[in-house]
PDB file of C-alpha atoms and ligand atoms in Angstrom:
ATOM      1  CA  MET A  73      86.326 193.092  -5.497  1.00  0.00           C
ATOM      2  CA  SER A  74      83.418 194.580  -3.569  1.00  0.00           C
ATOM      3  CA  ASP A  75      83.664 195.210   0.165  1.00  0.00           C
ATOM      4  CA  PRO A  76      82.755 192.250   2.381  1.00  0.00           C
ATOM      5  CA  ILE A  77      79.270 192.262   3.884  1.00  0.00           C
ATOM      6  CA  PRO A  78      79.407 194.026   7.284  1.00  0.00           C
ATOM      7  CA  ALA A  79      79.138 191.671  10.256  1.00  0.00           C
ATOM      8  CA  VAL A  80      76.734 194.193  11.738  1.00  0.00           C
ATOM      9  CA  GLN A  81      74.964 197.151  10.166  1.00  0.00           C
ATOM     10  CA  ALA A  82      72.724 199.405  12.262  1.00  0.00           C
ATOM     11  CA  ARG A  83      70.624 202.318  11.083  1.00  0.00           C
ATOM     12  CA  SER A  84      68.717 204.854  13.208  1.00  0.00           C
ATOM     13  CA  LEU A  85      68.344 202.658  16.292  1.00  0.00           C
ATOM     14  CA  SER A  86      66.505 204.529  19.056  1.00  0.00           C
ATOM     15  CA  LYS A  87      65.292 203.401  22.473  1.00  0.00           C
ATOM     16  CA  HIS A  88      63.498 205.059  25.383  1.00  0.00           C
ATOM     17  CA  TYR A  89      62.642 203.826  28.876  1.00  0.00           C
ATOM     18  CA  GLY A  90      59.816 204.923  31.167  1.00  0.00           C
ATOM     19  CA  GLU A  91      56.993 207.408  30.734  1.00  0.00           C
ATOM     20  CA  GLY A  92      56.234 210.951  31.933  1.00  0.00           C
ATOM     21  CA  ASN A  93      58.833 212.155  34.428  1.00  0.00           C
ATOM     22  CA  THR A  94      60.703 208.812  34.318  1.00  0.00           C
ATOM     23  CA  TYR A  95      61.107 209.098  30.512  1.00  0.00           C
ATOM     24  CA  VAL A  96      64.732 208.592  29.334  1.00  0.00           C
ATOM     25  CA  LEU A  97      65.786 208.585  25.672  1.00  0.00           C
ATOM     26  CA  ALA A  98      68.660 206.125  26.157  1.00  0.00           C
ATOM     27  CA  LEU A  99      69.698 205.738  22.475  1.00  0.00           C
ATOM     28  CA  LYS A 100      69.244 208.334  19.734  1.00  0.00           C
ATOM     29  CA  GLU A 101      69.331 207.240  16.095  1.00  0.00           C
ATOM     30  CA  ALA A 102      72.493 205.117  16.301  1.00  0.00           C
ATOM     31  CA  THR A 103      73.912 204.371  12.837  1.00  0.00           C
ATOM     32  CA  PHE A 104      77.119 202.381  12.173  1.00  0.00           C
ATOM     33  CA  GLN A 105      78.642 199.264  10.710  1.00  0.00           C
ATOM     34  CA  ILE A 106      81.397 196.881  11.822  1.00  0.00           C
ATOM     35  CA  ALA A 107      83.340 194.654   9.435  1.00  0.00           C
ATOM     36  CA  PRO A 108      84.080 190.970  10.025  1.00  0.00           C
ATOM     37  CA  GLY A 109      87.255 190.656  12.100  1.00  0.00           C
ATOM     38  CA  GLU A 110      87.056 194.217  13.375  1.00  0.00           C
ATOM     39  CA  VAL A 111      87.329 194.967  17.106  1.00  0.00           C
ATOM     40  CA  VAL A 112      85.582 198.123  18.317  1.00  0.00           C
ATOM     41  CA  ALA A 113      85.637 199.576  21.832  1.00  0.00           C
ATOM     42  CA  LEU A 114      82.480 201.379  22.983  1.00  0.00           C
ATOM     43  CA  LEU A 115      83.346 204.139  25.446  1.00  0.00           C
ATOM     44  CA  GLY A 116      81.091 206.445  27.431  1.00  0.00           C
ATOM     45  CA  PRO A 117      80.205 207.576  30.945  1.00  0.00           C
ATOM     46  CA  SER A 118      77.871 205.668  33.253  1.00  0.00           C
ATOM     47  CA  GLY A 119      74.265 205.920  32.066  1.00  0.00           C
ATOM     48  CA  SER A 120      75.237 207.019  28.534  1.00  0.00           C
ATOM     49  CA  GLY A 121      73.519 204.088  26.782  1.00  0.00           C
ATOM     50  CA  LYS A 122      76.253 201.489  26.294  1.00  0.00           C
ATOM     51  CA  SER A 123      74.355 198.521  27.742  1.00  0.00           C
ATOM     52  CA  THR A 124      71.202 199.679  25.979  1.00  0.00           C
ATOM     53  CA  LEU A 125      72.971 199.527  22.604  1.00  0.00           C
ATOM     54  CA  LEU A 126      74.519 196.123  23.347  1.00  0.00           C
ATOM     55  CA  THR A 127      71.218 194.581  24.409  1.00  0.00           C
ATOM     56  CA  ILE A 128      69.506 195.904  21.265  1.00  0.00           C
ATOM     57  CA  LEU A 129      72.250 194.422  19.054  1.00  0.00           C
ATOM     58  CA  GLY A 130      71.947 191.184  21.034  1.00  0.00           C
ATOM     59  CA  LEU A 131      68.205 190.992  20.292  1.00  0.00           C
ATOM     60  CA  ILE A 132      67.530 191.011  24.030  1.00  0.00           C
ATOM     61  CA  ASN A 133      65.969 194.450  24.271  1.00  0.00           C
ATOM     62  CA  PRO A 134      63.885 195.691  21.299  1.00  0.00           C
ATOM     63  CA  PRO A 135      64.490 199.243  20.018  1.00  0.00           C
ATOM     64  CA  ASP A 136      61.602 201.662  19.442  1.00  0.00           C
ATOM     65  CA  THR A 137      62.691 202.248  15.851  1.00  0.00           C
ATOM     66  CA  GLY A 138      65.548 201.408  13.497  1.00  0.00           C
ATOM     67  CA  TRP A 139      67.042 198.741  11.287  1.00  0.00           C
ATOM     68  CA  LEU A 140      69.638 196.072  12.047  1.00  0.00           C
ATOM     69  CA  GLN A 141      71.416 193.513   9.881  1.00  0.00           C
ATOM     70  CA  VAL A 142      73.712 190.787  11.228  1.00  0.00           C
ATOM     71  CA  GLY A 143      75.836 189.001   8.622  1.00  0.00           C
ATOM     72  CA  GLY A 144      73.836 190.686   5.850  1.00  0.00           C
ATOM     73  CA  VAL A 145      70.507 189.340   7.159  1.00  0.00           C
ATOM     74  CA  ASP A 146      67.723 191.660   8.388  1.00  0.00           C
ATOM     75  CA  VAL A 147      67.052 191.012  12.069  1.00  0.00           C
ATOM     76  CA  ILE A 148      65.255 194.265  12.972  1.00  0.00           C
ATOM     77  CA  ARG A 149      63.211 196.163  10.424  1.00  0.00           C
ATOM     78  CA  ASP A 150      61.583 199.467  11.443  1.00  0.00           C
ATOM     79  CA  GLY A 151      61.911 198.513  15.129  1.00  0.00           C
ATOM     80  CA  ALA A 152      60.346 195.073  14.730  1.00  0.00           C
ATOM     81  CA  ALA A 153      62.145 191.733  15.037  1.00  0.00           C
ATOM     82  CA  VAL A 154      62.440 189.786  11.775  1.00  0.00           C
ATOM     83  CA  GLY A 155      62.931 186.014  11.759  1.00  0.00           C
ATOM     84  CA  ASP A 156      63.715 183.722  14.658  1.00  0.00           C
ATOM     85  CA  ALA A 157      65.582 185.846  17.227  1.00  0.00           C
ATOM     86  CA  ASN A 158      66.445 182.782  19.343  1.00  0.00           C
ATOM     87  CA  LEU A 159      68.069 181.030  16.396  1.00  0.00           C
ATOM     88  CA  ILE A 160      70.009 184.154  15.356  1.00  0.00           C
ATOM     89  CA  ARG A 161      71.223 184.639  18.936  1.00  0.00           C
ATOM     90  CA  ARG A 162      72.314 181.014  19.251  1.00  0.00           C
ATOM     91  CA  ARG A 163      74.105 180.791  15.884  1.00  0.00           C
ATOM     92  CA  ASN A 164      75.438 184.279  15.193  1.00  0.00           C
ATOM     93  CA  LEU A 165      75.879 186.094  18.474  1.00  0.00           C
ATOM     94  CA  GLY A 166      78.097 185.716  21.519  1.00  0.00           C
ATOM     95  CA  PHE A 167      77.652 187.630  24.777  1.00  0.00           C
ATOM     96  CA  VAL A 168      79.744 188.539  27.750  1.00  0.00           C
ATOM     97  CA  PHE A 169      78.073 190.873  30.218  1.00  0.00           C
ATOM     98  CA  GLN A 170      79.215 192.499  33.467  1.00  0.00           C
ATOM     99  CA  ARG A 171      77.803 189.531  35.390  1.00  0.00           C
ATOM    100  CA  SER A 172      78.567 186.081  34.076  1.00  0.00           C
ATOM    101  CA  ASN A 173      74.945 184.769  33.987  1.00  0.00           C
ATOM    102  CA  LEU A 174      76.138 181.166  34.002  1.00  0.00           C
ATOM    103  CA  ILE A 175      73.471 178.495  34.499  1.00  0.00           C
ATOM    104  CA  PRO A 176      73.812 177.786  38.244  1.00  0.00           C
ATOM    105  CA  PHE A 177      73.087 174.040  38.174  1.00  0.00           C
ATOM    106  CA  LEU A 178      75.514 173.221  35.316  1.00  0.00           C
ATOM    107  CA  THR A 179      79.287 172.876  35.760  1.00  0.00           C
ATOM    108  CA  ALA A 180      81.680 175.259  34.028  1.00  0.00           C
ATOM    109  CA  GLU A 181      82.323 172.677  31.322  1.00  0.00           C
ATOM    110  CA  GLU A 182      78.610 171.971  30.831  1.00  0.00           C
ATOM    111  CA  ASN A 183      77.806 175.687  30.606  1.00  0.00           C
ATOM    112  CA  VAL A 184      80.231 176.035  27.684  1.00  0.00           C
ATOM    113  CA  ARG A 185      79.473 172.710  25.975  1.00  0.00           C
ATOM    114  CA  LEU A 186      75.716 173.394  26.030  1.00  0.00           C
ATOM    115  CA  VAL A 187      76.163 176.085  23.367  1.00  0.00           C
ATOM    116  CA  LEU A 188      77.649 173.516  20.969  1.00  0.00           C
ATOM    117  CA  GLU A 189      75.146 170.804  21.845  1.00  0.00           C
ATOM    118  CA  LEU A 190      72.253 173.153  21.119  1.00  0.00           C
ATOM    119  CA  ASP A 191      73.830 173.528  17.692  1.00  0.00           C
ATOM    120  CA  ASP A 192      74.124 169.736  17.191  1.00  0.00           C
ATOM    121  CA  VAL A 193      77.943 169.630  17.269  1.00  0.00           C
ATOM    122  CA  PRO A 194      78.925 165.959  17.784  1.00  0.00           C
ATOM    123  CA  ARG A 195      79.649 165.155  21.437  1.00  0.00           C
ATOM    124  CA  ARG A 196      83.332 164.249  20.980  1.00  0.00           C
ATOM    125  CA  GLU A 197      84.068 167.476  19.085  1.00  0.00           C
ATOM    126  CA  ALA A 198      82.049 169.529  21.588  1.00  0.00           C
ATOM    127  CA  VAL A 199      84.036 168.089  24.511  1.00  0.00           C
ATOM    128  CA  HIS A 200      87.333 168.802  22.718  1.00  0.00           C
ATOM    129  CA  ARG A 201      86.481 172.401  21.753  1.00  0.00           C
ATOM    130  CA  THR A 202      85.150 173.109  25.242  1.00  0.00           C
ATOM    131  CA  ARG A 203      88.318 171.816  26.909  1.00  0.00           C
ATOM    132  CA  GLU A 204      90.501 173.777  24.505  1.00  0.00           C
ATOM    133  CA  ILE A 205      88.795 177.111  25.151  1.00  0.00           C
ATOM    134  CA  LEU A 206      88.636 176.577  28.927  1.00  0.00           C
ATOM    135  CA  GLU A 207      92.378 175.873  28.831  1.00  0.00           C
ATOM    136  CA  SER A 208      93.136 179.014  26.833  1.00  0.00           C
ATOM    137  CA  LEU A 209      91.247 181.050  29.435  1.00  0.00           C
ATOM    138  CA  GLY A 210      93.062 179.351  32.312  1.00  0.00           C
ATOM    139  CA  VAL A 211      90.023 177.668  33.892  1.00  0.00           C
ATOM    140  CA  ALA A 212      90.334 174.058  32.644  1.00  0.00           C
ATOM    141  CA  ASP A 213      91.157 172.938  36.200  1.00  0.00           C
ATOM    142  CA  ARG A 214      87.761 174.255  37.315  1.00  0.00           C
ATOM    143  CA  ALA A 215      85.785 172.489  34.556  1.00  0.00           C
ATOM    144  CA  SER A 216      83.797 170.337  37.004  1.00  0.00           C
ATOM    145  CA  HIS A 217      82.923 173.188  39.372  1.00  0.00           C
ATOM    146  CA  LEU A 218      79.500 174.792  39.591  1.00  0.00           C
ATOM    147  CA  PRO A 219      79.418 178.586  39.044  1.00  0.00           C
ATOM    148  CA  MET A 220      78.876 179.200  42.797  1.00  0.00           C
ATOM    149  CA  GLN A 221      82.108 177.274  43.473  1.00  0.00           C
ATOM    150  CA  LEU A 222      84.118 179.647  41.263  1.00  0.00           C
ATOM    151  CA  SER A 223      85.542 183.081  42.041  1.00  0.00           C
ATOM    152  CA  GLY A 224      84.004 186.070  40.245  1.00  0.00           C
ATOM    153  CA  GLY A 225      86.958 186.222  37.868  1.00  0.00           C
ATOM    154  CA  GLN A 226      86.765 182.503  37.113  1.00  0.00           C
ATOM    155  CA  GLN A 227      83.027 182.766  36.456  1.00  0.00           C
ATOM    156  CA  GLN A 228      83.688 185.587  34.001  1.00  0.00           C
ATOM    157  CA  ARG A 229      86.356 183.567  32.189  1.00  0.00           C
ATOM    158  CA  VAL A 230      83.932 180.669  31.798  1.00  0.00           C
ATOM    159  CA  ALA A 231      81.339 183.118  30.470  1.00  0.00           C
ATOM    160  CA  ILE A 232      83.868 184.359  27.909  1.00  0.00           C
ATOM    161  CA  ALA A 233      84.630 180.788  26.841  1.00  0.00           C
ATOM    162  CA  ARG A 234      80.898 180.215  26.424  1.00  0.00           C
ATOM    163  CA  ALA A 235      80.559 183.349  24.283  1.00  0.00           C
ATOM    164  CA  LEU A 236      83.351 182.331  21.901  1.00  0.00           C
ATOM    165  CA  VAL A 237      83.104 178.554  21.642  1.00  0.00           C
ATOM    166  CA  HIS A 238      80.550 178.517  18.772  1.00  0.00           C
ATOM    167  CA  GLU A 239      82.509 181.091  16.718  1.00  0.00           C
ATOM    168  CA  PRO A 240      79.827 183.799  16.524  1.00  0.00           C
ATOM    169  CA  SER A 241      79.760 186.430  13.752  1.00  0.00           C
ATOM    170  CA  LEU A 242      79.227 189.180  16.356  1.00  0.00           C
ATOM    171  CA  LEU A 243      80.616 189.118  19.882  1.00  0.00           C
ATOM    172  CA  LEU A 244      79.078 191.631  22.299  1.00  0.00           C
ATOM    173  CA  ALA A 245      81.002 192.233  25.494  1.00  0.00           C
ATOM    174  CA  ASP A 246      80.007 194.574  28.330  1.00  0.00           C
ATOM    175  CA  GLU A 247      83.096 195.209  30.485  1.00  0.00           C
ATOM    176  CA  PRO A 248      84.316 191.608  30.277  1.00  0.00           C
ATOM    177  CA  THR A 249      87.595 192.427  32.001  1.00  0.00           C
ATOM    178  CA  ALA A 250      86.124 194.393  34.911  1.00  0.00           C
ATOM    179  CA  SER A 251      86.426 191.450  37.327  1.00  0.00           C
ATOM    180  CA  LEU A 252      89.827 190.236  36.135  1.00  0.00           C
ATOM    181  CA  ASP A 253      93.273 191.300  37.287  1.00  0.00           C
ATOM    182  CA  LYS A 254      95.408 193.423  34.989  1.00  0.00           C
ATOM    183  CA  GLU A 255      97.438 190.677  33.321  1.00  0.00           C
ATOM    184  CA  LEU A 256      94.481 188.356  32.818  1.00  0.00           C
ATOM    185  CA  GLY A 257      92.292 191.231  31.614  1.00  0.00           C
ATOM    186  CA  ARG A 258      94.751 191.944  28.870  1.00  0.00           C
ATOM    187  CA  ARG A 259      94.998 188.261  27.991  1.00  0.00           C
ATOM    188  CA  VAL A 260      91.213 188.117  27.664  1.00  0.00           C
ATOM    189  CA  MET A 261      91.217 191.142  25.365  1.00  0.00           C
ATOM    190  CA  GLU A 262      93.882 189.431  23.263  1.00  0.00           C
ATOM    191  CA  LEU A 263      91.680 186.349  23.082  1.00  0.00           C
ATOM    192  CA  LEU A 264      88.712 188.418  21.926  1.00  0.00           C
ATOM    193  CA  ARG A 265      90.879 190.004  19.260  1.00  0.00           C
ATOM    194  CA  THR A 266      92.284 186.654  18.149  1.00  0.00           C
ATOM    195  CA  ALA A 267      88.753 185.250  17.928  1.00  0.00           C
ATOM    196  CA  ALA A 268      87.673 188.152  15.744  1.00  0.00           C
ATOM    197  CA  ILE A 269      90.556 187.819  13.315  1.00  0.00           C
ATOM    198  CA  GLU A 270      90.614 184.015  13.113  1.00  0.00           C
ATOM    199  CA  ARG A 271      86.855 183.574  12.848  1.00  0.00           C
ATOM    200  CA  GLY A 272      85.884 186.751  10.998  1.00  0.00           C
ATOM    201  CA  ALA A 273      83.774 187.870  13.966  1.00  0.00           C
ATOM    202  CA  ALA A 274      83.050 191.506  14.692  1.00  0.00           C
ATOM    203  CA  VAL A 275      83.578 192.464  18.330  1.00  0.00           C
ATOM    204  CA  LEU A 276      81.886 195.352  20.130  1.00  0.00           C
ATOM    205  CA  ILE A 277      83.282 195.698  23.593  1.00  0.00           C
ATOM    206  CA  VAL A 278      82.378 198.146  26.354  1.00  0.00           C
ATOM    207  CA  THR A 279      85.505 198.765  28.347  1.00  0.00           C
ATOM    208  CA  HIS A 280      86.863 201.324  30.750  1.00  0.00           C
ATOM    209  CA  ASP A 281      90.219 199.598  30.694  1.00  0.00           C
ATOM    210  CA  HIS A 282      92.361 202.013  28.704  1.00  0.00           C
ATOM    211  CA  ARG A 283      95.372 199.720  29.065  1.00  0.00           C
ATOM    212  CA  ALA A 284      93.739 197.371  26.565  1.00  0.00           C
ATOM    213  CA  LEU A 285      92.681 199.995  24.003  1.00  0.00           C
ATOM    214  CA  ASP A 286      95.772 199.430  21.867  1.00  0.00           C
ATOM    215  CA  LEU A 287      94.210 196.049  21.017  1.00  0.00           C
ATOM    216  CA  VAL A 288      91.146 197.535  19.278  1.00  0.00           C
ATOM    217  CA  ASP A 289      90.786 198.774  15.700  1.00  0.00           C
ATOM    218  CA  ARG A 290      88.319 201.620  16.324  1.00  0.00           C
ATOM    219  CA  THR A 291      86.503 203.341  19.164  1.00  0.00           C
ATOM    220  CA  PHE A 292      82.878 204.439  19.329  1.00  0.00           C
ATOM    221  CA  GLU A 293      81.982 207.083  21.908  1.00  0.00           C
ATOM    222  CA  ILE A 294      78.513 207.548  23.365  1.00  0.00           C
ATOM    223  CA  GLU A 295      77.165 210.347  25.530  1.00  0.00           C
ATOM    224  CA  ASP A 296      73.524 210.900  26.562  1.00  0.00           C
ATOM    225  CA  GLY A 297      72.478 208.276  24.016  1.00  0.00           C
ATOM    226  CA  VAL A 298      74.258 209.977  21.089  1.00  0.00           C
ATOM    227  CA  LEU A 299      76.755 207.660  19.359  1.00  0.00           C
ATOM    228  CA  ASP A 300      79.889 209.083  17.741  1.00  0.00           C
ATOM    229  CA  THR A 301      81.542 206.461  15.531  1.00  0.00           C
ATOM    230  CA  GLU A 302      84.473 208.725  14.660  1.00  0.00           C
ATOM    231  CA  GLY A 303      86.187 208.160  18.015  1.00  0.00           C
ATOM    232  CA  ALA A 304      89.923 208.686  18.190  1.00  0.00           C
ATOM    233  CA  LYS A 305      91.817 205.812  16.616  1.00  0.00           C
ATOM    234  CA  VAL A 306      93.762 204.318  19.436  1.00  0.00           C
ATOM    235  CA  HIS A 307      96.372 202.077  17.822  1.00  0.00           C
ATOM    236  CA  GLY A 308      99.601 202.870  19.598  1.00  0.00           C
ATOM    237  CA  ALA A 309      98.164 206.117  20.933  1.00  0.00           C
ATOM    238  CA  THR A 310      97.240 207.132  24.467  1.00  0.00           C
ATOM    239  CA  LEU A 311      93.784 208.622  24.884  1.00  0.00           C
TER     240      LEU A 311
HETATM  241  N1  ATP B 234      65.337 199.138  32.398  1.00  0.00           N
HETATM  242  C1  ATP B 234      65.467 200.479  32.468  1.00  0.00           C
HETATM  243  N2  ATP B 234      64.420 201.248  32.865  1.00  0.00           N
HETATM  244  C2  ATP B 234      64.533 202.593  32.896  1.00  0.00           C
HETATM  245  N3  ATP B 234      65.641 203.278  32.583  1.00  0.00           N
HETATM  246  C3  ATP B 234      66.717 202.563  32.190  1.00  0.00           C
HETATM  247  C4  ATP B 234      66.677 201.127  32.127  1.00  0.00           C
HETATM  248  N4  ATP B 234      67.888 200.689  31.709  1.00  0.00           N
HETATM  249  C5  ATP B 234      68.646 201.799  31.539  1.00  0.00           C
HETATM  250  N5  ATP B 234      67.943 202.920  31.819  1.00  0.00           N
HETATM  251  C6  ATP B 234      68.413 204.311  31.709  1.00  0.00           C
HETATM  252  O1  ATP B 234      68.884 204.472  30.379  1.00  0.00           O
HETATM  253  C7  ATP B 234      70.120 205.204  30.366  1.00  0.00           C
HETATM  254  C8  ATP B 234      71.205 204.340  29.703  1.00  0.00           C
HETATM  255  O2  ATP B 234      71.470 203.211  30.558  1.00  0.00           O
HETATM  256  P1  ATP B 234      72.547 202.099  30.191  1.00  0.00           P
HETATM  257  O3  ATP B 234      72.346 200.991  31.141  1.00  0.00           O
HETATM  258  O4  ATP B 234      72.434 201.790  28.741  1.00  0.00           O
HETATM  259  O5  ATP B 234      73.897 202.891  30.493  1.00  0.00           O
HETATM  260  P2  ATP B 234      75.422 202.388  30.484  1.00  0.00           P
HETATM  261  O6  ATP B 234      76.145 203.308  29.550  1.00  0.00           O
HETATM  262  O7  ATP B 234      75.479 200.939  30.201  1.00  0.00           O
HETATM  263  O8  ATP B 234      75.891 202.693  31.990  1.00  0.00           O
HETATM  264  P3  ATP B 234      76.958 201.917  32.932  1.00  0.00           P
HETATM  265  O9  ATP B 234      78.322 202.335  32.448  1.00  0.00           O
HETATM  266  O10 ATP B 234      76.655 202.477  34.287  1.00  0.00           O
HETATM  267  O11 ATP B 234      76.701 200.450  32.815  1.00  0.00           O
HETATM  268  C9  ATP B 234      70.401 205.587  31.808  1.00  0.00           C
HETATM  269  O12 ATP B 234      69.936 206.896  32.012  1.00  0.00           O
HETATM  270  C10 ATP B 234      69.596 204.593  32.606  1.00  0.00           C
HETATM  271  O13 ATP B 234      69.191 205.172  33.832  1.00  0.00           O
HETATM  272 MG1   MG B 235      76.118 199.272  31.367  1.00  0.00          MG
END
């Protein structure tokens, strides 16, 4: 049997910011692929290009050049967006960033359920799946709260529920456990891993939490915009 189609395949993605003496080449010819169900940690110092790479993969921030396929479909060709980026984001991608970015005037439950409703999931099923994922993240008792009525950690858990509820093919997470305590942070990483395996999603997760690195399959390391995909394999090992 041939290999499964990669969940994400990137070739020569580059990105700069600024001009003249503010010019920064934040990503230099990044090339890699991630299989469905694979969990990859992206490691690198502050300012190395981690968020830049995640926002390019999330079709939020266009690269200067490069090619990108998600689920075998071209989404960036020679630096230009191909197809309906909004639709691809909604159907195939999930995001958790350092800040939760919840919609401030919707409750926790509505923030999560909205993702399913935008995808025409029947109301009864949407309510059920939303409740289930809020429960697994330990925030079901805050379902009716607005984001501003939640702690930072609770907001982040709701954001994680929102990123997983529609079973994306690629989950992009930028330090999702940074605002959570140790035990919960690990539980969240386990949930990300479970989601990847059960739903065939690829996960790319920026994390500085080395306690959770035994839960990932591979590590990518980035420095000054240069991506090294041959990072030390961390299963059972200490870095
Ligand atoms: N909008 C922007 N305008 C100009 N420069 C930017 C912009 N965003 C990022 N940069 C620069 O690009 C480089 C990569 O930034 P990026 O945010 O990707 O780093 P990071 O690895 O996510 O860092 P951190 O761990 O601190 O979040 C840095 O030198 C940063 O100063
Ligand atoms: Mg960052």
